[in-house]
mmCIF file of C-alpha atoms and ligand atoms in Angstrom:
data_model
loop_
_atom_site.group_PDB
_atom_site.id
_atom_site.type_symbol
_atom_site.label_atom_id
_atom_site.label_comp_id
_atom_site.label_asym_id
_atom_site.label_seq_id
_atom_site.Cartn_x
_atom_site.Cartn_y
_atom_site.Cartn_z
ATOM 1 C CA MET A 1 0.056 -0.019 0.267
ATOM 2 C CA PRO A 2 1.716 3.330 -0.841
ATOM 3 C CA LYS A 3 1.745 5.757 2.130
ATOM 4 C CA ILE A 4 1.892 9.461 2.622
ATOM 5 C CA TYR A 5 5.038 11.654 3.153
ATOM 6 C CA PHE A 6 5.626 15.325 4.493
ATOM 7 C CA ILE A 7 7.946 17.449 2.237
ATOM 8 C CA ASP A 8 7.759 20.877 4.922
ATOM 9 C CA VAL A 9 8.331 24.206 2.674
ATOM 10 C CA THR A 10 8.117 26.623 5.562
ATOM 11 C CA ASN A 11 11.828 27.685 4.463
ATOM 12 C CA ARG A 12 10.615 28.221 1.006
ATOM 13 C CA ASP A 13 7.131 29.143 0.704
ATOM 14 C CA GLY A 14 7.181 30.379 4.204
ATOM 15 C CA VAL A 15 9.834 33.149 4.276
ATOM 16 C CA GLN A 16 8.770 34.271 0.780
ATOM 17 C CA THR A 17 5.533 35.476 1.944
ATOM 18 C CA ALA A 18 5.224 39.191 1.817
ATOM 19 C CA LYS A 19 5.811 41.038 5.063
ATOM 20 C CA LEU A 20 7.692 37.958 6.988
ATOM 21 C CA GLY A 21 11.290 36.358 6.900
ATOM 22 C CA LEU A 22 13.557 34.332 9.113
ATOM 23 C CA SER A 23 17.011 34.553 9.815
ATOM 24 C CA LYS A 24 19.390 31.754 8.399
ATOM 25 C CA LEU A 25 19.817 30.483 12.370
ATOM 26 C CA GLU A 26 16.022 30.493 12.569
ATOM 27 C CA LYS A 27 15.978 28.674 9.303
ATOM 28 C CA THR A 28 18.077 25.854 10.562
ATOM 29 C CA LEU A 29 16.492 25.595 13.851
ATOM 30 C CA ILE A 30 13.563 24.913 11.741
ATOM 31 C CA ASN A 31 15.164 22.143 9.739
ATOM 32 C CA VAL A 32 16.296 20.729 13.344
ATOM 33 C CA TYR A 33 13.230 20.531 14.550
ATOM 34 C CA LEU A 34 11.581 19.191 11.388
ATOM 35 C CA ASN A 35 14.301 16.258 11.526
ATOM 36 C CA GLU A 36 13.278 15.894 15.306
ATOM 37 C CA MET A 37 9.830 15.452 14.409
ATOM 38 C CA GLY A 38 10.529 12.999 11.804
ATOM 39 C CA ILE A 39 9.315 14.735 8.624
ATOM 40 C CA PHE A 40 10.613 13.212 5.231
ATOM 41 C CA GLN A 41 12.015 16.465 3.792
ATOM 42 C CA SER A 42 12.480 20.029 4.036
ATOM 43 C CA GLU A 43 12.504 22.332 1.134
ATOM 44 C CA PHE A 44 15.147 24.358 2.874
ATOM 45 C CA GLY A 45 15.836 27.064 0.641
ATOM 46 C CA PHE A 46 16.625 28.675 -2.600
ATOM 47 C CA PRO A 47 20.222 27.390 -4.128
ATOM 48 C CA THR A 48 20.130 30.237 -6.748
ATOM 49 C CA THR A 49 19.958 33.195 -4.102
ATOM 50 C CA LYS A 50 23.442 34.345 -3.202
ATOM 51 C CA HIS A 51 22.684 35.549 0.306
ATOM 52 C CA GLU A 52 21.440 31.808 0.907
ATOM 53 C CA SER A 53 24.749 30.007 -0.300
ATOM 54 C CA LEU A 54 26.297 29.865 3.200
ATOM 55 C CA TYR A 55 23.103 28.845 4.935
ATOM 56 C CA LEU A 56 22.550 25.952 2.475
ATOM 57 C CA GLN A 57 26.216 24.741 2.517
ATOM 58 C CA ALA A 58 26.334 24.759 5.960
ATOM 59 C CA ASN A 59 22.736 23.035 6.779
ATOM 60 C CA LEU A 60 24.241 20.010 4.290
ATOM 61 C CA GLU A 61 27.272 19.834 6.409
ATOM 62 C CA LEU A 62 25.047 19.378 9.516
ATOM 63 C CA ALA A 63 23.583 16.689 7.221
ATOM 64 C CA GLU A 64 26.827 15.008 6.949
ATOM 65 C CA MET A 65 28.060 15.312 10.255
ATOM 66 C CA GLY A 66 24.596 13.449 11.127
ATOM 67 C CA VAL A 67 23.073 16.351 12.944
ATOM 68 C CA LEU A 68 20.257 16.762 9.877
ATOM 69 C CA GLN A 69 19.608 13.351 9.513
ATOM 70 C CA PRO A 70 17.660 11.436 8.069
ATOM 71 C CA ILE A 71 15.976 14.325 6.789
ATOM 72 C CA ARG A 72 16.302 14.973 3.398
ATOM 73 C CA LEU A 73 17.242 18.745 2.307
ATOM 74 C CA GLU A 74 16.174 19.955 -0.801
ATOM 75 C CA GLY A 75 16.390 23.141 -2.898
ATOM 76 C CA TRP A 76 13.589 25.092 -4.919
ATOM 77 C CA ILE A 77 14.723 26.353 -8.143
ATOM 78 C CA ARG A 78 13.248 27.265 -11.601
ATOM 79 C CA ALA A 79 13.159 24.381 -14.073
ATOM 80 C CA ILE A 80 15.525 25.979 -16.377
ATOM 81 C CA VAL A 81 19.189 24.665 -17.163
ATOM 82 C CA SER A 82 20.710 28.271 -16.104
ATOM 83 C CA ASP A 83 18.942 27.806 -12.704
ATOM 84 C CA VAL A 84 20.445 24.633 -12.330
ATOM 85 C CA GLN A 85 23.892 25.635 -13.254
ATOM 86 C CA THR A 86 23.863 28.313 -10.611
ATOM 87 C CA ALA A 87 22.742 26.190 -8.071
ATOM 88 C CA PHE A 88 25.421 23.442 -8.485
ATOM 89 C CA LYS A 89 27.731 26.678 -8.876
ATOM 90 C CA LEU A 90 26.549 28.017 -5.362
ATOM 91 C CA VAL A 91 25.790 25.256 -3.664
ATOM 92 C CA PRO A 92 28.241 22.067 -4.848
ATOM 93 C CA ASN A 93 27.323 19.342 -2.865
ATOM 94 C CA ILE A 94 23.288 19.918 -2.988
ATOM 95 C CA ARG A 95 21.827 16.567 -4.177
ATOM 96 C CA HIS A 96 17.752 17.292 -4.201
ATOM 97 C CA PHE A 97 15.698 19.592 -6.015
ATOM 98 C CA ASN A 98 12.280 20.607 -7.071
ATOM 99 C CA LEU A 99 12.192 22.151 -10.373
ATOM 100 C CA SER A 100 9.242 24.496 -10.579
ATOM 101 C CA ILE A 101 7.351 25.838 -14.096
ATOM 102 C CA SER A 102 4.072 27.381 -14.974
ATOM 103 C CA THR A 103 1.644 25.087 -16.801
ATOM 104 C CA SER A 104 -1.534 26.902 -17.062
ATOM 105 C CA ALA A 105 -2.439 28.567 -20.033
ATOM 106 C CA GLN A 106 -3.343 31.524 -17.687
ATOM 107 C CA MET A 107 0.328 31.523 -16.670
ATOM 108 C CA ILE A 108 2.118 30.651 -19.999
ATOM 109 C CA ASN A 109 0.163 33.528 -21.420
ATOM 110 C CA GLY A 110 0.158 35.806 -18.605
ATOM 111 C CA LYS A 111 3.640 35.162 -17.802
ATOM 112 C CA PHE A 112 5.554 34.380 -20.829
ATOM 113 C CA GLN A 113 3.346 37.004 -22.777
ATOM 114 C CA GLY A 114 3.676 34.837 -26.013
ATOM 115 C CA ARG A 115 7.412 33.775 -25.540
ATOM 116 C CA LYS A 116 6.671 30.261 -24.737
ATOM 117 C CA GLN A 117 4.212 27.662 -25.659
ATOM 118 C CA LYS A 118 3.090 24.253 -24.125
ATOM 119 C CA GLU A 119 5.522 22.667 -25.885
ATOM 120 C CA HIS A 120 8.368 25.277 -24.637
ATOM 121 C CA ILE A 121 7.512 24.534 -21.121
ATOM 122 C CA ILE A 122 7.754 20.909 -21.472
ATOM 123 C CA ASN A 123 10.854 21.429 -23.278
ATOM 124 C CA ASP A 124 12.704 23.547 -20.458
ATOM 125 C CA MET A 125 11.529 21.365 -17.984
ATOM 126 C CA VAL A 126 13.045 18.219 -19.293
ATOM 127 C CA GLU A 127 16.474 19.758 -20.393
ATOM 128 C CA ALA A 128 16.411 21.300 -16.715
ATOM 129 C CA VAL A 129 15.643 17.512 -15.064
ATOM 130 C CA ASP A 130 18.843 16.316 -17.577
ATOM 131 C CA ALA A 131 20.908 19.004 -16.247
ATOM 132 C CA ALA A 132 20.316 18.235 -12.720
ATOM 133 C CA ARG A 133 20.787 14.610 -13.195
ATOM 134 C CA ALA A 134 23.906 15.346 -14.769
ATOM 135 C CA LEU A 135 25.359 17.554 -12.698
ATOM 136 C CA GLY A 136 24.771 14.867 -9.682
ATOM 137 C CA ALA A 137 21.221 15.602 -8.355
ATOM 138 C CA GLU A 138 19.935 12.344 -6.727
ATOM 139 C CA THR A 139 16.454 13.102 -6.564
ATOM 140 C CA ILE A 140 14.412 15.567 -8.583
ATOM 141 C CA GLY A 141 10.460 16.594 -8.148
ATOM 142 C CA VAL A 142 9.165 18.203 -10.586
ATOM 143 C CA ASN A 143 6.429 21.035 -10.111
ATOM 144 C CA ALA A 144 3.436 22.018 -12.159
ATOM 145 C CA GLU A 145 2.826 25.364 -11.140
ATOM 146 C CA ASP A 146 -0.970 26.543 -11.084
ATOM 147 C CA ALA A 147 -1.705 22.660 -12.018
ATOM 148 C CA SER A 148 -5.386 23.522 -10.712
ATOM 149 C CA ARG A 149 -6.061 25.639 -13.604
ATOM 150 C CA THR A 150 -4.110 23.233 -16.230
ATOM 151 C CA GLU A 151 -5.878 21.090 -18.529
ATOM 152 C CA LEU A 152 -5.513 17.611 -17.176
ATOM 153 C CA ASP A 153 -4.211 16.021 -20.696
ATOM 154 C CA PHE A 154 -1.383 18.419 -20.665
ATOM 155 C CA LEU A 155 -0.470 17.531 -16.926
ATOM 156 C CA ILE A 156 -0.412 13.999 -17.556
ATOM 157 C CA LYS A 157 1.967 14.857 -20.634
ATOM 158 C CA PHE A 158 3.989 17.237 -18.543
ATOM 159 C CA GLY A 159 4.290 14.472 -15.984
ATOM 160 C CA LEU A 160 4.821 11.390 -18.525
ATOM 161 C CA ALA A 161 7.796 13.769 -20.036
ATOM 162 C CA ALA A 162 9.211 14.419 -16.671
ATOM 163 C CA LYS A 163 9.008 10.619 -15.816
ATOM 164 C CA GLU A 164 10.758 9.477 -19.012
ATOM 165 C CA HIS A 165 13.710 11.835 -18.027
ATOM 166 C CA GLY A 166 14.036 10.585 -14.679
ATOM 167 C CA ALA A 167 12.111 12.738 -12.614
ATOM 168 C CA ASP A 168 11.023 11.230 -9.013
ATOM 169 C CA ARG A 169 7.898 13.005 -8.017
ATOM 170 C CA LEU A 170 5.296 15.169 -9.938
ATOM 171 C CA ARG A 171 4.390 18.068 -7.503
ATOM 172 C CA TYR A 172 0.586 19.177 -8.244
ATOM 173 C CA CYS A 173 0.679 22.899 -7.246
ATOM 174 C CA ASP A 174 -2.800 24.376 -6.366
ATOM 175 C CA THR A 175 -1.164 27.647 -6.314
ATOM 176 C CA LEU A 176 -3.954 29.653 -6.017
ATOM 177 C CA GLY A 177 -5.872 27.622 -3.571
ATOM 178 C CA TYR A 178 -8.590 26.932 -6.601
ATOM 179 C CA ASP A 179 -9.295 23.267 -5.897
ATOM 180 C CA ASN A 180 -11.770 21.708 -3.191
ATOM 181 C CA PRO A 181 -11.485 18.317 -2.053
ATOM 182 C CA PHE A 182 -13.658 16.568 -4.869
ATOM 183 C CA THR A 183 -11.612 18.327 -7.593
ATOM 184 C CA ILE A 184 -8.278 17.755 -6.335
ATOM 185 C CA TYR A 185 -9.343 14.201 -5.425
ATOM 186 C CA GLU A 186 -10.278 13.443 -9.007
ATOM 187 C CA ALA A 187 -7.249 15.393 -10.624
ATOM 188 C CA ILE A 188 -4.367 13.523 -8.576
ATOM 189 C CA ARG A 189 -5.901 10.270 -9.056
ATOM 190 C CA ALA A 190 -5.993 10.806 -12.578
ATOM 191 C CA LEU A 191 -2.401 11.556 -12.486
ATOM 192 C CA ALA A 192 -1.070 9.100 -10.176
ATOM 193 C CA GLU A 193 -3.248 6.388 -12.568
ATOM 194 C CA ASN A 194 -1.593 7.750 -15.735
ATOM 195 C CA ILE A 195 1.806 8.861 -14.659
ATOM 196 C CA SER A 196 2.802 6.200 -12.203
ATOM 197 C CA LEU A 197 4.786 8.594 -10.403
ATOM 198 C CA PRO A 198 4.627 9.497 -6.561
ATOM 199 C CA ILE A 199 2.485 12.981 -6.282
ATOM 200 C CA GLU A 200 3.081 15.962 -4.133
ATOM 201 C CA GLN A 201 0.086 18.056 -3.228
ATOM 202 C CA HIS A 202 0.875 21.648 -2.639
ATOM 203 C CA CYS A 203 -2.455 23.323 -1.280
ATOM 204 C CA HIS A 204 -2.883 26.922 -0.418
ATOM 205 C CA GLY A 205 -5.656 28.403 1.782
ATOM 206 C CA ASP A 206 -7.370 30.930 -0.208
ATOM 207 C CA LEU A 207 -10.600 29.148 0.003
ATOM 208 C CA GLY A 208 -9.971 27.739 3.423
ATOM 209 C CA MET A 209 -9.195 24.354 2.224
ATOM 210 C CA ALA A 210 -5.577 23.787 2.144
ATOM 211 C CA VAL A 211 -5.518 20.721 4.722
ATOM 212 C CA ALA A 212 -8.406 19.272 3.518
ATOM 213 C CA ASN A 213 -7.598 19.573 -0.074
ATOM 214 C CA SER A 214 -4.031 18.299 0.963
ATOM 215 C CA ILE A 215 -5.468 14.769 2.390
ATOM 216 C CA ALA A 216 -7.963 14.508 -0.302
ATOM 217 C CA GLY A 217 -5.293 14.828 -2.745
ATOM 218 C CA ALA A 218 -3.150 12.402 -1.238
ATOM 219 C CA LYS A 219 -6.264 9.809 -1.187
ATOM 220 C CA GLY A 220 -6.259 10.407 -4.758
ATOM 221 C CA ALA A 221 -2.726 9.322 -5.328
ATOM 222 C CA ILE A 222 -2.816 6.701 -2.790
ATOM 223 C CA ASP A 223 -6.164 5.374 -4.723
ATOM 224 C CA GLY A 224 -4.472 5.961 -7.943
ATOM 225 C CA GLY A 225 -1.766 3.289 -6.413
ATOM 226 C CA GLN A 226 1.138 5.988 -5.855
ATOM 227 C CA ASP A 227 2.870 7.226 -2.645
ATOM 228 C CA ALA A 228 1.573 10.769 -1.455
ATOM 229 C CA TYR A 229 4.129 13.834 -0.465
ATOM 230 C CA ILE A 230 2.149 16.547 1.593
ATOM 231 C CA ASN A 231 3.605 19.876 1.264
ATOM 232 C CA THR A 232 3.197 21.916 4.642
ATOM 233 C CA THR A 233 4.467 25.029 6.381
ATOM 234 C CA LEU A 234 4.452 25.537 10.108
ATOM 235 C CA ASN A 235 1.365 27.389 11.283
ATOM 236 C CA GLY A 236 0.423 27.389 7.878
ATOM 237 C CA ILE A 237 2.372 30.423 6.835
ATOM 238 C CA GLY A 238 3.014 30.763 3.269
ATOM 239 C CA GLU A 239 2.041 33.312 0.145
ATOM 240 C CA ARG A 240 -1.330 35.157 0.569
ATOM 241 C CA ALA A 241 -3.792 32.714 2.985
ATOM 242 C CA GLY A 242 -0.701 30.307 3.493
ATOM 243 C CA ASN A 243 -0.385 26.775 2.747
ATOM 244 C CA ALA A 244 -1.746 23.630 4.675
ATOM 245 C CA ASP A 245 -0.228 23.889 8.357
ATOM 246 C CA LEU A 246 2.009 20.670 9.590
ATOM 247 C CA VAL A 247 0.272 20.142 12.610
ATOM 248 C CA ALA A 248 -3.028 20.372 11.346
ATOM 249 C CA THR A 249 -2.718 17.771 8.623
ATOM 250 C CA ILE A 250 -0.688 15.344 10.798
ATOM 251 C CA LEU A 251 -3.811 15.887 13.102
ATOM 252 C CA ALA A 252 -6.400 15.414 9.911
ATOM 253 C CA ILE A 253 -4.726 12.430 8.577
ATOM 254 C CA THR A 254 -4.131 10.543 12.008
ATOM 255 C CA LYS A 255 -7.327 11.427 13.812
ATOM 256 C CA SER A 256 -10.033 12.285 11.381
ATOM 257 C CA LYS A 257 -13.008 9.560 10.825
ATOM 258 C CA GLY A 258 -11.866 6.615 9.464
ATOM 259 C CA PHE A 259 -9.025 8.161 7.260
ATOM 260 C CA ALA A 260 -5.752 6.348 8.884
ATOM 261 C CA ASP A 261 -7.737 2.819 8.566
ATOM 262 C CA LYS A 262 -6.499 2.631 4.998
ATOM 263 C CA TYR A 263 -4.120 5.936 4.398
ATOM 264 C CA GLN A 264 -1.231 5.859 6.577
ATOM 265 C CA LEU A 265 2.025 7.801 7.259
ATOM 266 C CA GLY A 266 5.102 6.188 5.756
ATOM 267 C CA SER A 267 7.264 7.244 8.697
ATOM 268 C CA SER A 268 6.723 7.630 12.258
ATOM 269 C CA ILE A 269 5.857 10.990 13.425
ATOM 270 C CA ASN A 270 6.893 12.478 16.736
ATOM 271 C CA LEU A 271 3.915 14.419 17.421
ATOM 272 C CA SER A 272 4.992 15.517 20.770
ATOM 273 C CA LYS A 273 7.418 18.078 18.952
ATOM 274 C CA ALA A 274 4.213 19.924 17.738
ATOM 275 C CA TRP A 275 3.619 22.561 20.455
ATOM 276 C CA GLU A 276 7.695 23.388 20.393
ATOM 277 C CA ILE A 277 7.933 23.934 16.735
ATOM 278 C CA ALA A 278 4.750 26.032 16.350
ATOM 279 C CA LYS A 279 5.493 28.004 19.270
ATOM 280 C CA PHE A 280 9.321 28.869 17.759
ATOM 281 C CA ALA A 281 7.753 29.083 14.334
ATOM 282 C CA SER A 282 5.342 31.878 15.615
ATOM 283 C CA TYR A 283 8.204 33.653 17.461
ATOM 284 C CA ALA A 284 10.614 33.301 14.928
ATOM 285 C CA PHE A 285 8.245 34.683 12.177
ATOM 286 C CA GLY A 286 6.833 37.105 14.664
ATOM 287 C CA VAL A 287 3.163 35.970 13.552
ATOM 288 C CA PRO A 288 1.063 35.006 16.887
ATOM 289 C CA ILE A 289 -0.447 31.171 16.814
ATOM 290 C CA PRO A 290 -4.169 31.836 16.150
ATOM 291 C CA ILE A 291 -6.599 30.915 19.454
ATOM 292 C CA ASN A 292 -8.300 28.501 17.371
ATOM 293 C CA GLN A 293 -5.320 27.037 15.883
ATOM 294 C CA PRO A 294 -5.930 23.215 15.768
ATOM 295 C CA GLY A 295 -3.697 21.419 18.257
ATOM 296 C CA VAL A 296 -1.594 24.233 19.121
ATOM 297 C CA GLY A 297 -3.839 27.162 19.544
ATOM 298 C CA ALA A 298 -4.410 28.743 23.187
ATOM 299 C CA ASN A 299 -8.281 27.493 23.041
ATOM 300 C CA ALA A 300 -7.670 24.038 21.715
ATOM 301 C CA PHE A 301 -8.065 22.314 24.982
ATOM 302 C CA ALA A 302 -9.758 25.159 26.665
ATOM 303 C CA HIS A 303 -13.466 24.826 27.916
ATOM 304 C CA ALA A 304 -15.677 27.174 29.852
ATOM 305 C CA SER A 305 -19.246 26.722 29.051
ATOM 306 C CA GLY A 306 -20.970 24.896 31.945
ATOM 307 C CA ILE A 307 -21.928 21.718 29.842
ATOM 308 C CA HIS A 308 -18.702 21.215 27.983
ATOM 309 C CA ALA A 309 -16.457 21.978 31.302
ATOM 310 C CA ASP A 310 -18.414 19.497 33.265
ATOM 311 C CA GLY A 311 -18.221 16.897 30.409
ATOM 312 C CA VAL A 312 -14.592 16.943 29.963
ATOM 313 C CA LEU A 313 -13.738 17.007 33.624
ATOM 314 C CA LYS A 314 -15.884 13.571 33.731
ATOM 315 C CA ASP A 315 -14.068 12.439 30.753
ATOM 316 C CA PRO A 316 -11.858 14.232 28.422
ATOM 317 C CA GLY A 317 -13.134 12.130 25.436
ATOM 318 C CA ASN A 318 -16.792 14.281 25.524
ATOM 319 C CA TYR A 319 -15.191 17.265 24.364
ATOM 320 C CA GLU A 320 -11.666 16.295 23.115
ATOM 321 C CA LEU A 321 -10.669 14.283 19.905
ATOM 322 C CA TYR A 322 -7.279 14.109 21.279
ATOM 323 C CA GLY A 323 -4.842 14.691 24.484
ATOM 324 C CA TYR A 324 -2.912 17.790 24.722
ATOM 325 C CA GLU A 325 -0.139 15.339 25.871
ATOM 326 C CA GLU A 326 0.259 13.989 22.368
ATOM 327 C CA LEU A 327 1.009 17.346 21.026
ATOM 328 C CA GLY A 328 3.609 18.059 23.844
ATOM 329 C CA ARG A 329 1.657 20.360 25.760
ATOM 330 C CA GLY A 330 0.901 20.537 29.580
ATOM 331 C CA GLU A 331 4.464 21.477 30.831
ATOM 332 C CA PRO A 332 4.018 24.671 32.746
ATOM 333 C CA GLN A 333 5.715 27.435 31.118
ATOM 334 C CA PHE A 334 7.916 29.922 33.481
ATOM 335 C CA VAL A 335 8.025 33.596 32.360
ATOM 336 C CA GLU A 336 10.600 35.969 34.185
ATOM 337 C CA THR A 337 9.105 38.203 36.400
ATOM 338 C CA GLY A 338 12.309 39.806 38.279
ATOM 339 C CA ARG A 339 15.462 40.770 37.267
ATOM 340 C CA GLU A 340 16.324 39.622 33.550
ATOM 341 C CA ILE A 341 19.552 39.240 31.966
ATOM 342 C CA ILE A 342 19.492 38.699 28.315
ATOM 343 C CA ALA A 343 22.213 37.727 25.671
ATOM 344 C CA GLY A 344 22.110 40.302 22.928
ATOM 345 C CA GLN A 345 23.797 42.248 20.068
ATOM 346 C CA TYR A 346 25.992 44.579 22.807
ATOM 347 C CA SER A 347 26.326 41.999 25.647
ATOM 348 C CA GLY A 348 29.406 41.538 27.651
ATOM 349 C CA ILE A 349 31.052 38.123 28.790
ATOM 350 C CA SER A 350 29.671 38.513 32.235
ATOM 351 C CA GLY A 351 26.073 38.868 31.452
ATOM 352 C CA PHE A 352 26.643 36.123 28.778
ATOM 353 C CA SER A 353 28.115 33.874 31.045
ATOM 354 C CA HIS A 354 25.167 33.953 33.458
ATOM 355 C CA VAL A 355 22.837 33.415 30.517
ATOM 356 C CA MET A 356 24.235 30.465 29.501
ATOM 357 C CA GLY A 357 25.525 29.246 33.124
ATOM 358 C CA LYS A 358 21.620 29.136 33.807
ATOM 359 C CA MET A 359 21.135 26.256 30.759
ATOM 360 C CA GLU A 360 24.244 24.557 32.462
ATOM 361 C CA VAL A 361 26.411 25.467 29.537
ATOM 362 C CA LEU A 362 30.123 25.550 30.473
ATOM 363 C CA PHE A 363 32.941 26.945 28.620
ATOM 364 C CA HIS A 364 36.505 25.626 28.755
ATOM 365 C CA SER A 365 38.374 28.854 28.712
ATOM 366 C CA ARG A 366 37.762 32.493 28.393
ATOM 367 C CA GLU A 367 38.512 32.438 24.797
ATOM 368 C CA GLU A 368 35.902 30.144 24.150
ATOM 369 C CA ALA A 369 33.131 31.949 25.897
ATOM 370 C CA ASN A 370 34.235 35.134 24.197
ATOM 371 C CA GLU A 371 33.946 33.506 20.621
ATOM 372 C CA VAL A 372 30.697 31.852 21.084
ATOM 373 C CA LEU A 373 29.314 35.292 22.775
ATOM 374 C CA GLU A 374 30.445 37.059 19.384
ATOM 375 C CA LEU A 375 28.658 34.747 17.551
ATOM 376 C CA VAL A 376 25.592 35.412 19.618
ATOM 377 C CA ARG A 377 26.016 39.056 18.913
ATOM 378 C CA TYR A 378 25.859 38.696 15.176
ATOM 379 C CA ALA A 379 22.684 36.227 15.255
ATOM 380 C CA ASN A 380 21.042 38.667 17.494
ATOM 381 C CA VAL A 381 22.000 41.778 15.128
ATOM 382 C CA GLU A 382 20.119 39.339 12.175
ATOM 383 C CA SER A 383 17.227 38.444 14.163
ATOM 384 C CA GLN A 384 16.918 41.771 15.588
ATOM 385 C CA LYS A 385 15.020 39.648 18.868
ATOM 386 C CA PRO A 386 16.465 37.618 21.811
ATOM 387 C CA LEU A 387 17.594 34.440 20.794
ATOM 388 C CA VAL A 388 15.904 31.170 22.444
ATOM 389 C CA GLU A 389 17.367 28.762 24.463
ATOM 390 C CA ASP A 390 17.726 25.951 21.459
ATOM 391 C CA GLU A 391 19.385 28.857 19.337
ATOM 392 C CA LEU A 392 21.725 29.881 22.245
ATOM 393 C CA LEU A 393 22.774 25.909 22.676
ATOM 394 C CA PHE A 394 23.090 25.556 18.903
ATOM 395 C CA VAL A 395 25.611 28.400 18.441
ATOM 396 C CA ALA A 396 27.671 27.036 21.530
ATOM 397 C CA LYS A 397 27.487 23.456 20.193
ATOM 398 C CA TYR A 398 28.368 23.930 16.382
ATOM 399 C CA PRO A 399 30.396 27.403 16.599
ATOM 400 C CA GLN A 400 31.777 26.977 13.107
ATOM 401 C CA ILE A 401 28.359 26.365 11.510
ATOM 402 C CA ALA A 402 27.009 29.119 13.286
ATOM 403 C CA LYS A 403 29.971 31.464 11.926
ATOM 404 C CA LYS A 404 28.826 30.299 8.447
ATOM 405 C CA LEU A 405 25.180 30.944 8.905
ATOM 406 C CA LEU A 406 25.996 34.346 9.931
ATOM 407 C CA THR A 407 28.300 35.457 7.061
ATOM 408 C CA LEU A 408 26.275 37.472 5.119
ATOM 409 C CA ALA A 409 28.630 39.626 3.008
ATOM 410 C CA PRO A 410 27.733 39.664 -0.786
ATOM 411 C CA LEU A 411 29.206 37.498 -2.486
ATOM 412 C CA GLU A 412 30.671 38.256 -6.194
HETATM 413 ZN ZN1 ZN B 501 2.882 28.008 -2.654
#
């Protein structure tokens, strides 16, 4: 039986969202958390964007060191040969790609303004796949941008050409959030049956259906005999109304009525990381978690009305579908209400040693402490907010990697 896997695209779709962004250290921490959670793949950034180069290289180093294992780190580029070449020039050890090109008549006409026709789209894509393979790509996903507004016949032709050139997956992008669960099920099932490649579901929430469409699409892929790869983001943050939220999608697959009887995850997910990763993403993006967010919202396990409170106290199963402990919630949170020493961009060694000492980090020498402090100052310059404990611990544990992440001098 084919299975469901997750490709989290927070570090690509999430960071390209208007008004939002992440520091390179924050992006790295997200990869670390996704790995701890058991997520199959992180779309970790843009290999043709120069300011991403050192971040991408540093994360691939972490993979080699075993820190970012077994998660797969994949870069997003346009499906054109020049992007493939630039990616390998800037990030020579990158091995996993998603190559993206528009497939709908709306976008082919609207974006290329008559310079490209359908056959050019397929040609560009297969040339890019060939180039990526020749330069050392191990896995390649091919993205059909605006797939939900593309005629099915052309999508099948596009997918078959990708498969013929050795692509590993086809990404069905509901770029505008136009699909509903019924239409995406039919489309993806037809693609799976006719192309025989694993299908990715990339869904947006413009009509409030990103999670519903993702699981309907996954059902379509599996009923069509293929593995499903759902694209998610943390807290659903992505272009416009956002993407399918990772935690909500996991809950929908594993907890919704009867779904998991037939449609199962390909690897075990550590759901108890959900609370931590959602909180971190909220802090890093500077976007509060909505009070009614599934699983991780402040009200997800709150009960006030008499009948509900009485019912849940007698048996939580009366008014809760799943327990808060499963999501890693329930620990009391401590907020400093008295004197507070914070490590920032102008910190000195005394305050910094105090902060690190509270986390039981001991430095072997004053030089070592000074070196880490200097990195923490730079990290704070980049993020402009106090680093969380895990960021401070990361910098202390991997100073050479941190140095790379924090090097943002414009490259030639
Ligand atoms: Zn998107």
